[in-house]
Short mmCIF file of C-alpha atoms and ligand atoms in Angstrom, two decimals:
data_model
loop_
_atom_site.label_atom_id
_atom_site.label_comp_id
_atom_site.label_asym_id
_atom_site.label_seq_id
_atom_site.Cartn_x
_atom_site.Cartn_y
_atom_site.Cartn_z
CA MET A 1 3.13 34.98 0.54
CA SER A 2 6.36 37.34 1.23
CA ILE A 3 8.11 37.11 -1.89
CA PRO A 4 6.63 38.51 -4.98
CA GLN A 5 5.37 36.16 -7.48
CA GLU A 6 6.98 37.78 -10.29
CA ARG A 7 9.92 37.31 -12.70
CA HIS A 8 12.33 40.03 -12.29
CA LEU A 9 15.84 40.41 -13.71
CA VAL A 10 18.14 42.99 -12.48
CA THR A 11 21.62 41.42 -13.70
CA ALA A 12 22.82 38.95 -16.21
CA ILE A 13 22.36 35.41 -15.21
CA PRO A 14 24.30 34.46 -13.14
CA GLY A 15 24.89 37.89 -11.48
CA PRO A 16 28.09 39.25 -10.00
CA LYS A 17 27.31 38.03 -6.40
CA SER A 18 26.32 34.54 -7.62
CA GLN A 19 29.74 34.43 -9.67
CA GLU A 20 31.84 35.38 -6.73
CA LEU A 21 30.14 32.56 -4.73
CA LEU A 22 30.45 30.19 -7.59
CA ALA A 23 34.23 30.81 -7.58
CA ARG A 24 34.12 30.17 -3.83
CA LYS A 25 32.10 26.84 -4.35
CA GLN A 26 34.63 25.61 -7.17
CA ALA A 27 37.40 26.22 -4.60
CA ALA A 28 35.70 24.38 -1.78
CA VAL A 29 33.25 21.67 -3.14
CA PRO A 30 34.58 18.95 -5.28
CA THR A 31 33.66 19.03 -8.80
CA GLY A 32 31.46 15.83 -8.69
CA ILE A 33 28.85 18.05 -7.34
CA GLY A 34 27.27 19.71 -10.25
CA THR A 35 25.21 22.89 -10.64
CA THR A 36 22.28 23.25 -13.28
CA LEU A 37 22.08 27.01 -12.74
CA PRO A 38 24.68 28.74 -10.69
CA VAL A 39 22.55 31.29 -9.12
CA PHE A 40 23.07 31.33 -5.39
CA VAL A 41 19.46 31.31 -3.74
CA THR A 42 18.52 33.71 -0.62
CA ARG A 43 14.77 33.37 -0.72
CA ALA A 44 12.14 31.15 -2.49
CA GLY A 45 8.49 30.57 -2.34
CA GLY A 46 5.43 30.10 -4.61
CA GLY A 47 6.68 29.74 -8.01
CA VAL A 48 9.72 31.98 -7.54
CA VAL A 49 13.48 31.60 -6.56
CA GLU A 50 15.26 34.75 -5.55
CA ASP A 51 19.08 34.96 -5.92
CA ALA A 52 22.01 36.89 -4.28
CA ASP A 53 21.87 39.58 -6.78
CA GLY A 54 18.11 40.04 -6.26
CA ASN A 55 17.03 38.21 -9.54
CA ARG A 56 13.69 36.47 -9.31
CA LEU A 57 13.41 33.50 -11.42
CA ILE A 58 10.42 31.27 -12.44
CA ASP A 59 10.84 27.82 -10.88
CA PHE A 60 10.15 24.92 -13.20
CA GLY A 61 12.24 22.65 -11.10
CA SER A 62 11.02 22.50 -7.46
CA GLY A 63 14.55 21.53 -6.26
CA ILE A 64 13.78 18.13 -8.24
CA ALA A 65 10.30 17.65 -7.35
CA VAL A 66 10.82 18.36 -3.65
CA THR A 67 8.85 21.57 -3.10
CA ASN A 68 5.48 20.44 -4.29
CA VAL A 69 3.92 22.82 -1.60
CA GLY A 70 6.38 25.63 -2.33
CA ASN A 71 9.36 26.83 -0.57
CA ALA A 72 9.00 27.94 2.89
CA ALA A 73 5.33 26.79 2.90
CA PRO A 74 3.39 28.45 5.76
CA ARG A 75 2.02 25.15 7.65
CA VAL A 76 5.78 23.75 7.29
CA VAL A 77 7.47 26.91 8.55
CA GLU A 78 5.01 27.15 11.55
CA ARG A 79 5.31 23.50 12.49
CA VAL A 80 9.13 23.26 12.25
CA GLN A 81 9.62 26.68 14.06
CA LYS A 82 7.57 25.32 16.88
CA GLN A 83 9.55 21.99 16.85
CA VAL A 84 12.97 23.45 16.72
CA ALA A 85 12.52 25.17 19.93
CA GLU A 86 11.25 22.20 21.69
CA PHE A 87 13.62 19.37 20.81
CA THR A 88 15.75 18.67 17.72
CA HIS A 89 16.57 14.85 18.19
CA THR A 90 16.25 12.02 20.49
CA CYS A 91 16.82 9.12 17.96
CA PHE A 92 13.53 7.74 17.50
CA MET A 93 15.19 4.21 18.08
CA VAL A 94 16.09 5.30 21.57
CA THR A 95 13.14 7.50 22.80
CA PRO A 96 10.21 7.84 20.37
CA TYR A 97 7.89 10.93 19.75
CA GLU A 98 4.53 11.02 18.42
CA SER A 99 5.13 12.95 15.10
CA TYR A 100 7.01 10.11 13.67
CA VAL A 101 4.14 7.76 14.49
CA GLU A 102 1.73 10.17 12.92
CA VAL A 103 3.56 10.43 9.75
CA CYS A 104 3.65 6.62 9.44
CA GLU A 105 -0.09 6.37 10.27
CA LYS A 106 -0.81 8.92 7.57
CA LEU A 107 1.23 7.30 5.10
CA ASN A 108 -0.26 3.90 5.95
CA GLU A 109 -3.65 5.36 5.08
CA LEU A 110 -2.86 7.57 2.12
CA THR A 111 -0.75 5.08 -0.06
CA PRO A 112 -2.72 2.84 -2.37
CA GLY A 113 -4.16 -0.32 -1.04
CA ASP A 114 -6.40 -0.76 2.19
CA HIS A 115 -4.45 -3.64 3.60
CA ASP A 116 -2.76 -3.55 6.92
CA LYS A 117 0.51 -1.45 6.47
CA ARG A 118 3.78 -0.56 8.23
CA THR A 119 5.94 2.43 7.46
CA PHE A 120 9.45 3.32 8.79
CA LEU A 121 11.24 6.61 8.28
CA VAL A 122 14.78 7.24 6.65
CA ASN A 123 16.54 10.21 5.47
CA SER A 124 16.71 9.93 1.69
CA GLY A 125 15.36 8.40 -1.28
CA ALA A 126 18.19 6.08 -1.90
CA GLU A 127 18.03 5.02 1.65
CA ALA A 128 14.28 4.07 1.20
CA VAL A 129 14.80 1.89 -1.69
CA GLU A 130 17.77 0.19 -0.44
CA ASN A 131 15.84 -0.58 2.72
CA ALA A 132 12.76 -1.95 0.73
CA VAL A 133 15.05 -4.30 -0.89
CA LYS A 134 16.46 -5.39 2.39
CA VAL A 135 12.95 -6.04 3.76
CA ALA A 136 11.84 -7.91 0.54
CA ARG A 137 14.97 -10.12 0.63
CA HIS A 138 14.40 -10.84 4.58
CA ALA A 139 10.86 -11.71 4.02
CA THR A 140 11.20 -13.84 0.70
CA GLY A 141 14.44 -15.52 1.57
CA ARG A 142 15.34 -14.70 -2.06
CA GLN A 143 18.16 -12.58 -3.44
CA ALA A 144 17.63 -11.23 -6.97
CA VAL A 145 16.47 -7.88 -7.64
CA VAL A 146 14.82 -6.86 -11.04
CA VAL A 147 14.96 -3.39 -12.18
CA PHE A 148 14.29 -1.71 -15.42
CA ASP A 149 15.89 0.19 -18.52
CA HIS A 150 16.02 3.99 -17.91
CA GLY A 151 15.47 3.23 -14.11
CA TYR A 152 17.24 5.67 -11.37
CA HIS A 153 17.18 4.65 -7.85
CA GLY A 154 19.81 6.39 -6.21
CA ARG A 155 23.59 7.05 -5.74
CA THR A 156 24.49 4.38 -3.04
CA LEU A 157 26.32 1.27 -3.91
CA LEU A 158 22.98 -0.72 -4.30
CA THR A 159 20.79 2.08 -5.53
CA MET A 160 23.28 3.07 -8.20
CA THR A 161 23.63 -0.58 -9.23
CA LEU A 162 19.74 -0.60 -9.57
CA THR A 163 20.25 2.64 -11.76
CA ALA A 164 20.39 2.13 -15.60
CA LYS A 165 22.54 5.09 -16.82
CA ASN A 166 26.24 4.78 -16.70
CA MET A 167 27.33 8.47 -17.03
CA PRO A 168 27.38 10.13 -14.72
CA TYR A 169 25.76 7.84 -12.08
CA LYS A 170 27.96 4.72 -12.53
CA GLN A 171 31.16 5.43 -14.30
CA GLY A 172 34.35 4.75 -12.37
CA PHE A 173 32.26 3.69 -9.08
CA GLY A 174 32.23 -0.16 -9.75
CA PRO A 175 32.25 -2.88 -8.79
CA PHE A 176 28.47 -2.93 -8.44
CA ALA A 177 26.23 -4.74 -6.08
CA PRO A 178 25.52 -8.45 -6.88
CA GLU A 179 22.23 -10.22 -7.82
CA VAL A 180 20.71 -6.94 -9.79
CA TYR A 181 19.14 -7.71 -13.22
CA ARG A 182 17.66 -5.22 -15.75
CA VAL A 183 14.85 -5.93 -17.94
CA PRO A 184 13.20 -3.87 -20.70
CA LEU A 185 10.69 -0.99 -19.96
CA ALA A 186 7.63 -0.03 -22.28
CA TYR A 187 8.93 3.27 -23.37
CA ALA A 188 6.20 3.79 -25.92
CA TYR A 189 7.83 6.56 -28.02
CA ARG A 190 10.99 4.55 -28.52
CA TRP A 191 9.57 0.98 -28.63
CA ASN A 192 10.33 -0.86 -31.65
CA GLY A 193 7.09 -2.54 -32.35
CA ASP A 194 3.31 -2.06 -32.18
CA ASN A 195 2.37 -3.05 -28.48
CA ALA A 196 5.09 -1.70 -25.94
CA ALA A 197 3.10 -2.90 -23.08
CA GLU A 198 2.56 -6.39 -24.10
CA GLU A 199 6.03 -6.98 -26.03
CA ALA A 200 8.21 -5.34 -23.21
CA PHE A 201 6.26 -7.34 -20.63
CA ALA A 202 6.78 -10.66 -22.37
CA GLN A 203 10.53 -9.79 -22.83
CA ALA A 204 10.81 -8.98 -19.39
CA VAL A 205 9.33 -12.21 -18.13
CA ASP A 206 11.49 -14.24 -20.43
CA MET A 207 14.51 -12.67 -18.91
CA ILE A 208 13.22 -13.28 -15.41
CA GLU A 209 12.15 -16.92 -16.02
CA LYS A 210 15.35 -17.93 -18.31
CA GLN A 211 18.09 -15.88 -16.76
CA ILE A 212 17.13 -15.90 -13.17
CA GLY A 213 14.21 -17.94 -12.30
CA ALA A 214 11.22 -16.34 -10.79
CA GLN A 215 11.64 -18.26 -7.54
CA ASN A 216 14.91 -16.56 -7.03
CA VAL A 217 13.54 -12.91 -7.32
CA ALA A 218 12.89 -11.13 -4.12
CA ALA A 219 11.74 -7.94 -5.42
CA VAL A 220 10.87 -6.03 -8.66
CA VAL A 221 11.69 -2.35 -8.20
CA ILE A 222 10.02 0.19 -10.85
CA GLU A 223 9.24 3.79 -11.01
CA PRO A 224 5.59 4.36 -12.13
CA ILE A 225 7.00 7.04 -14.23
CA ALA A 226 10.70 6.98 -14.88
CA GLY A 227 12.06 10.29 -13.61
CA GLU A 228 15.79 10.82 -14.28
CA GLY A 229 15.32 8.56 -17.09
CA GLY A 230 13.30 10.90 -19.09
CA PHE A 231 9.78 11.14 -17.64
CA ILE A 232 8.88 7.83 -19.32
CA GLU A 233 5.48 6.91 -18.44
CA PRO A 234 5.31 2.94 -19.16
CA ALA A 235 2.71 2.17 -21.89
CA LYS A 236 -0.70 1.80 -20.32
CA GLY A 237 -0.88 -1.78 -19.19
CA PHE A 238 2.66 -2.49 -18.36
CA LEU A 239 2.66 -1.59 -14.73
CA PRO A 240 -0.63 -3.76 -13.99
CA LYS A 241 0.92 -6.78 -15.76
CA VAL A 242 4.11 -6.49 -13.89
CA ALA A 243 2.18 -6.12 -10.52
CA GLU A 244 0.12 -8.96 -11.38
CA TYR A 245 3.21 -11.21 -12.36
CA CYS A 246 4.89 -10.43 -9.19
CA ARG A 247 1.62 -11.44 -7.08
CA ALA A 248 1.50 -14.68 -8.89
CA ASN A 249 5.17 -15.52 -8.45
CA GLY A 250 5.66 -14.38 -4.56
CA ILE A 251 7.98 -11.27 -5.75
CA VAL A 252 7.63 -8.23 -3.73
CA PHE A 253 6.40 -5.33 -6.14
CA VAL A 254 8.31 -2.21 -5.07
CA ALA A 255 7.17 1.10 -6.44
CA ASP A 256 9.82 3.77 -6.29
CA GLU A 257 7.54 6.98 -5.99
CA VAL A 258 10.44 9.11 -4.79
CA GLN A 259 9.89 11.48 -7.67
CA THR A 260 6.23 10.92 -8.51
CA GLY A 261 4.81 10.87 -5.11
CA PHE A 262 2.78 13.52 -3.09
CA ALA A 263 0.40 14.81 -5.88
CA ARG A 264 3.08 15.45 -8.36
CA THR A 265 1.30 13.64 -11.17
CA GLY A 266 -2.20 14.62 -10.42
CA ASP A 267 -2.84 11.71 -8.05
CA LEU A 268 -1.40 11.50 -4.39
CA PHE A 269 0.57 8.60 -5.91
CA ALA A 270 1.29 7.82 -9.65
CA CYS A 271 0.46 4.10 -9.11
CA GLU A 272 -3.21 5.09 -8.54
CA ASP A 273 -3.52 6.05 -12.37
CA GLU A 274 -3.83 2.28 -13.20
CA GLY A 275 -5.07 1.17 -9.77
CA VAL A 276 -1.77 -0.66 -9.16
CA VAL A 277 -1.27 -1.57 -5.50
CA PRO A 278 2.51 -2.04 -4.54
CA ASP A 279 3.51 -4.42 -1.88
CA ILE A 280 6.22 -1.72 -0.82
CA ILE A 281 6.05 1.95 -1.76
CA CYS A 282 9.21 4.16 -1.37
CA THR A 283 8.63 8.01 -1.01
CA ALA A 284 11.06 10.89 -0.30
CA LYS A 285 11.45 14.04 -2.35
CA GLY A 286 7.98 15.72 -2.06
CA ILE A 287 7.40 14.27 1.35
CA ALA A 288 8.58 17.06 3.66
CA GLY A 289 9.09 20.29 1.71
CA GLY A 290 12.90 19.76 1.44
CA LEU A 291 13.55 18.84 5.06
CA PRO A 292 15.49 15.36 4.76
CA LEU A 293 12.94 12.52 5.02
CA ALA A 294 12.03 9.40 3.32
CA ALA A 295 9.75 6.55 3.76
CA VAL A 296 9.25 2.82 3.21
CA THR A 297 5.68 1.76 3.47
CA GLY A 298 4.57 -1.96 2.98
CA ARG A 299 2.31 -4.78 3.86
CA ALA A 300 2.50 -5.47 7.55
CA GLU A 301 3.21 -9.35 7.07
CA LEU A 302 6.51 -8.36 4.90
CA MET A 303 7.63 -5.35 7.18
CA ASP A 304 7.14 -7.23 10.39
CA LYS A 305 9.20 -10.08 9.38
CA VAL A 306 12.33 -8.14 10.03
CA HIS A 307 13.88 -8.66 13.78
CA ALA A 308 14.06 -5.61 16.02
CA GLY A 309 17.20 -3.45 15.08
CA GLY A 310 17.46 -4.95 11.78
CA LEU A 311 15.88 -1.59 10.27
CA GLY A 312 16.59 2.02 11.07
CA GLY A 313 19.35 4.64 11.32
CA THR A 314 20.37 7.53 13.72
CA TYR A 315 18.41 10.49 11.93
CA GLY A 316 15.62 8.65 10.36
CA GLY A 317 12.38 10.40 10.97
CA ASN A 318 14.08 13.43 12.66
CA PRO A 319 11.27 15.26 14.55
CA LEU A 320 11.83 18.50 12.43
CA ALA A 321 11.25 16.54 9.23
CA CYS A 322 8.39 14.84 10.48
CA GLU A 323 6.44 18.16 11.53
CA ALA A 324 7.47 19.35 8.04
CA ALA A 325 5.90 16.14 6.52
CA LEU A 326 2.65 16.83 8.62
CA GLY A 327 2.62 20.31 7.35
CA VAL A 328 3.04 19.07 3.76
CA LEU A 329 0.30 16.51 4.12
CA GLU A 330 -2.24 19.22 5.51
CA THR A 331 -1.33 21.49 2.67
CA ILE A 332 -2.03 18.89 -0.15
CA GLU A 333 -5.08 18.18 1.23
CA GLN A 334 -6.50 21.61 2.34
CA ASP A 335 -5.25 23.42 -0.71
CA ASP A 336 -6.17 20.73 -3.04
CA LEU A 337 -2.78 20.18 -4.77
CA VAL A 338 -3.85 17.12 -6.65
CA GLY A 339 -6.29 19.19 -8.38
CA LYS A 340 -3.64 21.84 -8.79
CA ALA A 341 -1.27 19.36 -10.25
CA ARG A 342 -3.86 18.22 -12.85
CA ARG A 343 -4.55 22.03 -13.59
CA ILE A 344 -0.91 22.56 -14.37
CA GLY A 345 -0.94 19.47 -16.78
CA GLU A 346 -4.05 20.81 -18.60
CA ILE A 347 -2.28 24.20 -19.06
CA MET A 348 0.95 22.74 -20.00
CA LEU A 349 0.33 20.00 -22.24
CA PRO A 350 -1.86 21.71 -24.96
CA ARG A 351 0.68 24.56 -25.20
CA LEU A 352 3.49 22.27 -25.45
CA LYS A 353 1.57 20.35 -28.02
CA ALA A 354 1.07 23.36 -30.06
CA LEU A 355 4.95 23.87 -29.84
CA GLN A 356 5.67 20.54 -31.11
CA GLU A 357 3.42 21.43 -34.30
CA ARG A 358 5.59 24.28 -34.88
CA PHE A 359 9.11 22.85 -34.19
CA PRO A 360 9.81 19.23 -35.46
CA VAL A 361 12.94 19.14 -33.16
CA ILE A 362 10.17 18.40 -30.33
CA GLY A 363 9.64 14.60 -31.03
CA ASP A 364 7.56 13.66 -27.95
CA VAL A 365 5.32 15.72 -25.32
CA ARG A 366 4.41 13.67 -22.33
CA GLY A 367 3.88 13.42 -18.58
CA ARG A 368 0.99 13.58 -16.21
CA GLY A 369 0.06 16.48 -13.84
CA ALA A 370 2.95 18.62 -13.11
CA MET A 371 5.41 16.15 -14.20
CA ILE A 372 5.71 16.99 -17.97
CA ALA A 373 8.59 16.57 -20.42
CA ILE A 374 9.41 17.17 -24.05
CA GLU A 375 11.96 14.78 -25.83
CA LEU A 376 14.04 16.71 -28.50
CA VAL A 377 15.20 14.89 -31.55
CA GLU A 378 16.71 15.70 -34.86
CA PRO A 379 13.87 16.81 -37.04
CA GLY A 380 12.37 14.00 -39.10
CA THR A 381 13.84 11.32 -37.03
CA LYS A 382 14.07 10.02 -33.40
CA ASN A 383 17.71 10.45 -32.93
CA PRO A 384 18.31 12.20 -29.63
CA ASN A 385 19.26 15.81 -29.68
CA PRO A 386 20.96 16.67 -26.50
CA ALA A 387 22.56 19.64 -28.24
CA ALA A 388 19.16 21.35 -28.72
CA VAL A 389 18.35 20.75 -25.27
CA ALA A 390 21.37 22.48 -24.06
CA GLU A 391 20.68 25.47 -26.38
CA VAL A 392 16.99 25.85 -25.15
CA VAL A 393 18.13 25.37 -21.42
CA LYS A 394 20.62 28.03 -21.85
CA ARG A 395 18.20 30.65 -23.29
CA CYS A 396 15.52 29.91 -20.58
CA HIS A 397 18.28 30.29 -17.81
CA ALA A 398 19.39 33.58 -19.41
CA GLU A 399 15.68 34.61 -19.30
CA GLY A 400 15.00 33.72 -15.75
CA LEU A 401 13.19 30.41 -16.15
CA LEU A 402 14.64 27.63 -14.28
CA VAL A 403 14.25 24.21 -15.98
CA LEU A 404 15.95 20.94 -15.88
CA THR A 405 17.05 18.15 -18.18
CA ALA A 406 16.66 14.32 -17.92
CA GLY A 407 16.74 11.20 -20.15
CA THR A 408 18.95 8.26 -21.00
CA TYR A 409 20.00 10.30 -23.92
CA GLY A 410 20.24 13.61 -22.25
CA ASN A 411 17.62 14.85 -24.52
CA VAL A 412 14.64 15.63 -22.42
CA LEU A 413 13.52 18.79 -20.79
CA ARG A 414 11.53 18.17 -17.72
CA PHE A 415 9.05 20.50 -16.09
CA LEU A 416 8.46 20.18 -12.30
CA PRO A 417 6.80 23.49 -11.21
CA PRO A 418 5.78 23.83 -7.58
CA LEU A 419 1.86 22.92 -7.36
CA VAL A 420 1.34 26.19 -5.86
CA MET A 421 2.59 28.05 -8.75
CA PRO A 422 0.27 31.05 -9.75
CA GLU A 423 -0.90 30.53 -13.25
CA HIS A 424 0.42 33.66 -14.66
CA LEU A 425 3.80 32.54 -13.83
CA LEU A 426 3.28 29.02 -15.38
CA GLU A 427 2.04 31.03 -18.57
CA GLU A 428 4.90 33.21 -18.54
CA GLY A 429 7.45 30.35 -18.19
CA LEU A 430 5.80 28.51 -21.23
CA SER A 431 6.19 31.89 -23.15
CA ILE A 432 9.93 31.95 -22.47
CA LEU A 433 10.24 28.36 -23.46
CA GLU A 434 8.41 29.30 -26.85
CA LYS A 435 10.57 32.08 -27.54
CA ALA A 436 13.62 29.93 -26.76
CA PHE A 437 12.41 27.56 -29.54
CA SER A 438 11.74 30.44 -31.82
C1 PLP B 1 15.72 11.28 -6.48
C2 PLP B 1 15.32 9.77 -6.71
C3 PLP B 1 15.89 8.86 -5.66
C4 PLP B 1 16.91 9.11 -4.92
O1 PLP B 1 16.63 10.00 -3.88
P1 PLP B 1 17.63 10.78 -3.14
O2 PLP B 1 16.95 11.40 -1.85
O3 PLP B 1 18.42 11.56 -3.88
O4 PLP B 1 18.53 9.70 -2.51
C5 PLP B 1 15.52 7.51 -6.04
N1 PLP B 1 14.55 7.10 -6.71
C6 PLP B 1 14.03 8.10 -7.62
C7 PLP B 1 12.78 7.75 -8.69
C8 PLP B 1 14.27 9.42 -7.57
O5 PLP B 1 13.88 10.25 -8.49
#
């Protein structure tokens, strides 16, 4: 790895060069495009991000669960460099190329379930989810789409409609797409009752049957762990129940694994944890090391119902992105990133639970593999405490630890380190976090 795997601060964060660039950004880019930490990056790799002032920060964000294999991962770089010199675009729908087909073959093989599958490629997570809904509607002849509290599915008209949270995703952007219905999610920490999985499922079914009619539902779209919503792992048993209900009612069960996929949770896909087999699985983020790529993988009989030309897009499955995806899949397999993600969880969870013992502001510690979060509350209650999150984040950033927030109530700190992060950096990052709480 060319970039030294150590935290190294030479200026305040952000430093003068980043501040200069930030001023240019503010004059050139609209305010709607936010910034978590305004250091301008010049290099990144392993567990480190280097900025324009020469600071090296510990990366607990992976560009939002994208650089699971690390930035500029060697197998990705090598394949993309070779491809860029050969050809950069033909449009797969005009004249195809092998790498696209190879990515689809691999996803058909690697995603949960051993049924006959088909995959097609698009450019973003939102586009994948939107296309899954198109396929489900076309294949079932039904229109309604059921989504969950705390869900996040993207920023296009349909996917922001599928998304639960108003600010910042929906405010002022209506009217929204029709035929979208939201039901409860088994959020164990905040569920008002003894058995979140059973109770939330019963309420969801009640709403589907009384308000929509199961026979009108084309698809149920769910994240196996709600990402932006605050890393909410539905109470055990909830996902299998929902999948079973879909099967019994001819509803297409769509797993949005855009954030959870590609070894992030300590399984190649998060659905595997409870043996859930989705009819359609949407993937993106971790798929190609940051090159824009996303995929829709589903049962052949559903996917093949759509007429030729009904799906696609100019750039979908760009050859550079496909080569990057092949490099990512090789890296996950050859470097055992599933095992590495589990190891990250084994290191992080006990240290965070110990921190929770010391600081009652930490209400909940949760997650799987390298998708871990803590939820901050007013001590002695479950009242969300976004102010404490903001304070901890500020201190972490000042110390050169890049962390992200999440949560319907803005009170969740989430940790998404690259799966290749060296253990000493992981431990050091946790120490910075502990100090921030102290
Ligand atoms: C990020 C995300 C999306 C949207 O992906 P984009 O590539 O930003 O369009 C959809 N679903 C989930 C679960 C995500 O985390």
